[in-house]
C-alpha positions as a printed Julia matrix, in Angstrom:
248×3 Matrix{Float64}:
 166.8    54.53  106.84
 167.62   57.05  104.17
 166.08   54.81  101.51
 162.95   54.45  103.59
 162.75   58.2   104.02
 163.18   58.77  100.29
 160.59   56.13   99.52
 158.13   57.78  101.88
 158.87   61.16  100.36
 158.35   59.85   96.85
 155.11   58.19   97.9
 153.93   61.36   99.53
 154.9    63.39   96.46
 153.09   60.97   94.18
 149.97   61.17   96.26
 150.16   64.97   96.25
 150.49   65.01   92.47
 147.52   62.66   92.14
 145.43   64.91   94.34
 146.57   67.95   92.36
 145.75   66.28   89.05
 142.35   65.2    90.34
 141.6    68.74   91.41
 142.74   70.1    88.04
 140.66   67.48   86.27
 137.6    68.59   88.19
 138.35   72.19   87.27
 138.94   71.62   83.55
 136.64   68.66   83.06
 139.28   66.67   81.1
 142.93   65.68   81.62
 145.26   67.64   79.38
 142.67   70.37   78.69
 143.7    74.06   78.72
 143.87   75.97   81.98
 140.5    76.37   83.61
 138.48   79.44   82.68
 137.11   81.7    85.33
 133.56   80.76   86.33
 131.1    82.02   83.75
 133.75   83.03   81.26
 132.65   82.5    77.62
 134.09   79.39   75.99
 135.17   81.16   72.82
 136.05   84.74   71.98
 133.9    84.61   68.86
 130.83   83.7    70.87
 131.31   86.42   73.47
 129.47   89.23   71.64
 126.66   86.85   70.67
 126.21   85.66   74.25
 126.28   89.2    75.57
 123.67   90.28   73.01
 121.43   87.37   74.01
 121.61   88.49   77.62
 120.65   92.04   76.65
 117.73   90.77   74.57
 116.57   88.57   77.45
 116.77   91.51   79.86
 114.66   93.7    77.58
 112.04   90.98   77.2
 111.78   90.46   80.96
 111.81   94.18   81.75
 108.93   94.68   79.31
 107.02   91.73   80.74
 107.44   92.21   84.48
 109.33   95.45   85.08
 112.92   96.25   85.97
 112.52   96.25   89.75
 111.02   92.76   89.77
 113.67   91.25   87.5
 116.86   89.71   88.89
 120.1    88.93   87.08
 119.45   85.24   87.68
 116.12   85.49   85.88
 117.78   87.2    82.94
 120.36   84.41   82.75
 117.66   81.73   82.72
 115.65   83.62   80.1
 118.74   83.65   77.86
 119.53   80.0    78.58
 122.73   80.73   80.49
 123.99   80.18   84.02
 124.05   82.97   86.63
 127.86   82.77   86.48
 127.76   83.67   82.8
 125.49   86.62   83.58
 127.82   87.9    86.29
 130.8    87.61   83.95
 129.27   90.32   81.78
 127.16   92.28   84.26
 127.99   92.43   87.95
 124.87   94.36   89.0
 121.46   95.23   87.61
 122.46   98.9    87.59
 125.4    98.09   85.33
 123.1    96.09   83.06
 120.63   98.98   82.89
 123.38  101.47   82.0
 124.57   99.22   79.18
 121.01   98.86   77.88
 120.58  102.63   77.9
 123.83  103.17   76.0
 123.46  100.37   73.48
 119.72   99.93   73.01
 117.81  103.0    74.19
 120.03  105.81   72.92
 119.73  104.62   69.3
 115.94  104.53   69.73
 115.99  107.94   71.36
 117.85  109.28   68.33
 115.25  107.77   65.98
 112.41  109.39   67.9
 114.09  112.78   68.12
 114.1   115.54   65.55
 110.58  115.22   64.14
 109.74  118.83   64.98
 113.2   120.12   64.07
 112.86  118.47   60.64
 109.6   120.37   60.08
 110.09  123.67   61.94
 107.36  125.49   60.0
 104.87  122.66   59.58
 103.38  121.32   62.83
 101.13  118.82   61.04
 104.11  117.27   59.27
 106.11  117.27   62.51
 103.4   115.56   64.56
 102.7   113.1    61.75
 106.38  112.15   61.52
 106.59  111.69   65.29
 103.58  109.34   65.3
 105.0   107.37   62.38
 108.36  107.0    64.09
 106.76  105.68   67.26
 104.91  103.05   65.26
 108.01  102.13   63.24
 110.16  101.7    66.34
 107.48   99.6    67.99
 107.36   97.38   64.91
 111.13   96.94   64.83
 111.47   96.32   68.57
 108.49   94.36   69.99
 109.62   94.96   73.57
 109.48   98.74   73.15
 105.74   99.53   73.64
 105.27   97.56   76.87
 108.59   98.66   78.31
 107.94  102.31   77.48
 104.51  102.25   79.11
 105.78  100.39   82.17
 109.09  102.13   82.76
 108.85  105.58   81.16
 105.23  106.7    81.18
 104.25  105.18   84.51
 105.02  106.93   87.78
 108.23  105.77   89.42
 109.58  103.93   86.38
 113.22  103.05   86.99
 114.21  103.59   83.36
 112.63  107.04   83.36
 114.55  107.99   86.5
 117.84  106.74   85.08
 117.34  108.46   81.73
 116.46  111.73   83.44
 119.54  111.51   85.67
 121.77  111.07   82.65
 120.16  113.29   80.02
 117.76  115.65   81.77
 114.63  116.88   79.97
 116.1   118.99   77.16
 114.17  117.07   74.49
 110.9   117.58   76.33
 111.53  121.31   76.69
 112.4   121.62   73.02
 109.17  119.88   71.99
 107.06  122.15   74.19
 108.78  125.23   72.78
 107.91  124.14   69.24
 104.24  123.65   70.17
 104.1   127.09   71.81
 105.81  128.68   68.79
 103.33  127.12   66.38
 100.42  128.26   68.53
 101.68  131.84   68.56
 102.1   131.73   64.78
  98.5   130.55   64.39
  99.59  127.23   62.88
  98.29  125.09   65.74
  95.16  125.11   67.87
  95.65  127.49   70.78
  93.44  125.3    72.97
  96.05  122.55   72.99
  98.1   122.12   76.14
 101.73  122.08   74.9
 102.96  119.78   77.66
 100.38  117.13   76.72
 100.92  116.91   72.96
 103.86  114.5    73.15
 102.02  112.39   75.73
  98.95  112.37   73.48
 100.99  111.02   70.58
 102.32  108.26   72.82
  98.85  107.43   74.08
  97.48  107.11   70.55
 100.34  105.0    69.2
 102.28  103.15   71.88
  99.33  102.26   74.12
  97.37  100.36   71.42
 100.54   98.53   70.39
 101.45   97.68   73.99
  98.01   96.16   74.56
  97.65   94.49   71.16
  97.83   91.0    72.66
  94.62   91.8    74.54
  92.57   92.77   71.51
  94.02   90.68   68.69
  91.14   88.23   69.1
  88.53   90.98   68.98
  86.78   90.71   65.59
  86.4    94.48   65.4
  90.1    95.2    65.84
  92.15   92.13   65.08
  92.78   93.2    61.48
  94.29   96.51   62.52
  97.87   97.07   61.43
 100.56   99.4    62.72
  99.87  101.68   59.76
  96.2   101.83   60.73
  97.17  102.9    64.25
  99.5   105.6    62.93
  96.86  106.91   60.5
  94.23  107.03   63.26
  96.6   108.84   65.62
  97.5   111.48   63.06
  93.87  112.04   62.03
  92.73  112.43   65.62
  95.61  114.73   66.54
  95.34  116.96   63.5
  91.57  117.12   62.94
  90.02  115.74   66.12
  86.59  114.23   65.56
  85.45  117.02   63.23
  85.05  115.89   59.62
  87.55  117.5    57.25
  86.31  120.59   55.43
  85.02  120.05   51.93
  87.52  120.88   49.23
């Protein structure tokens, strides 16, 4: 009786171990493999930063193409060629993803675009020219920038604009307006200009053509235009308007 009981126990134990091994095999995908990773966890520590960067790049591309509100984490994962589980390993929510993008991608751009007037405190033409050139340079380095800026910063209700304002306020905007007003009082800039519209005018003359370039690249009259041409046109229009320059 005892032997029978032991035999039954051993049989039961063996079956339990087989079930356990089968379950572990399903989890790891191969017998003898390391302990199963959490769902979505990167397969190698060296690839982690690369995978994360790919997800950020995919998010920027989608945000520029269809807007932040209409983009889900699942769509970002598919755009990057990953599973939703991989996406959720790095970013639990879209808000978290947006905060990371602001810190790691937008703040460096913000720094590049800042300081044009401060660098040329006594020369408004040089300051405005530098600002226009920087917009064009950033747009050339980051193809997603023009469309995303128009969609999410310039447009009413843009989620990126709201988030940036919540975090950083409008100190840069105020500083730019103060420079314009100062130059007007000093007689260095046209007094008919509306200070609050100068920055927006620079954006309209640089970022808007670049954001819509895919629409006019096949136009014979404009398809040969380069980023430098756009910057030159913007500066000429902002500094001299449509009046021909005075004869030397």
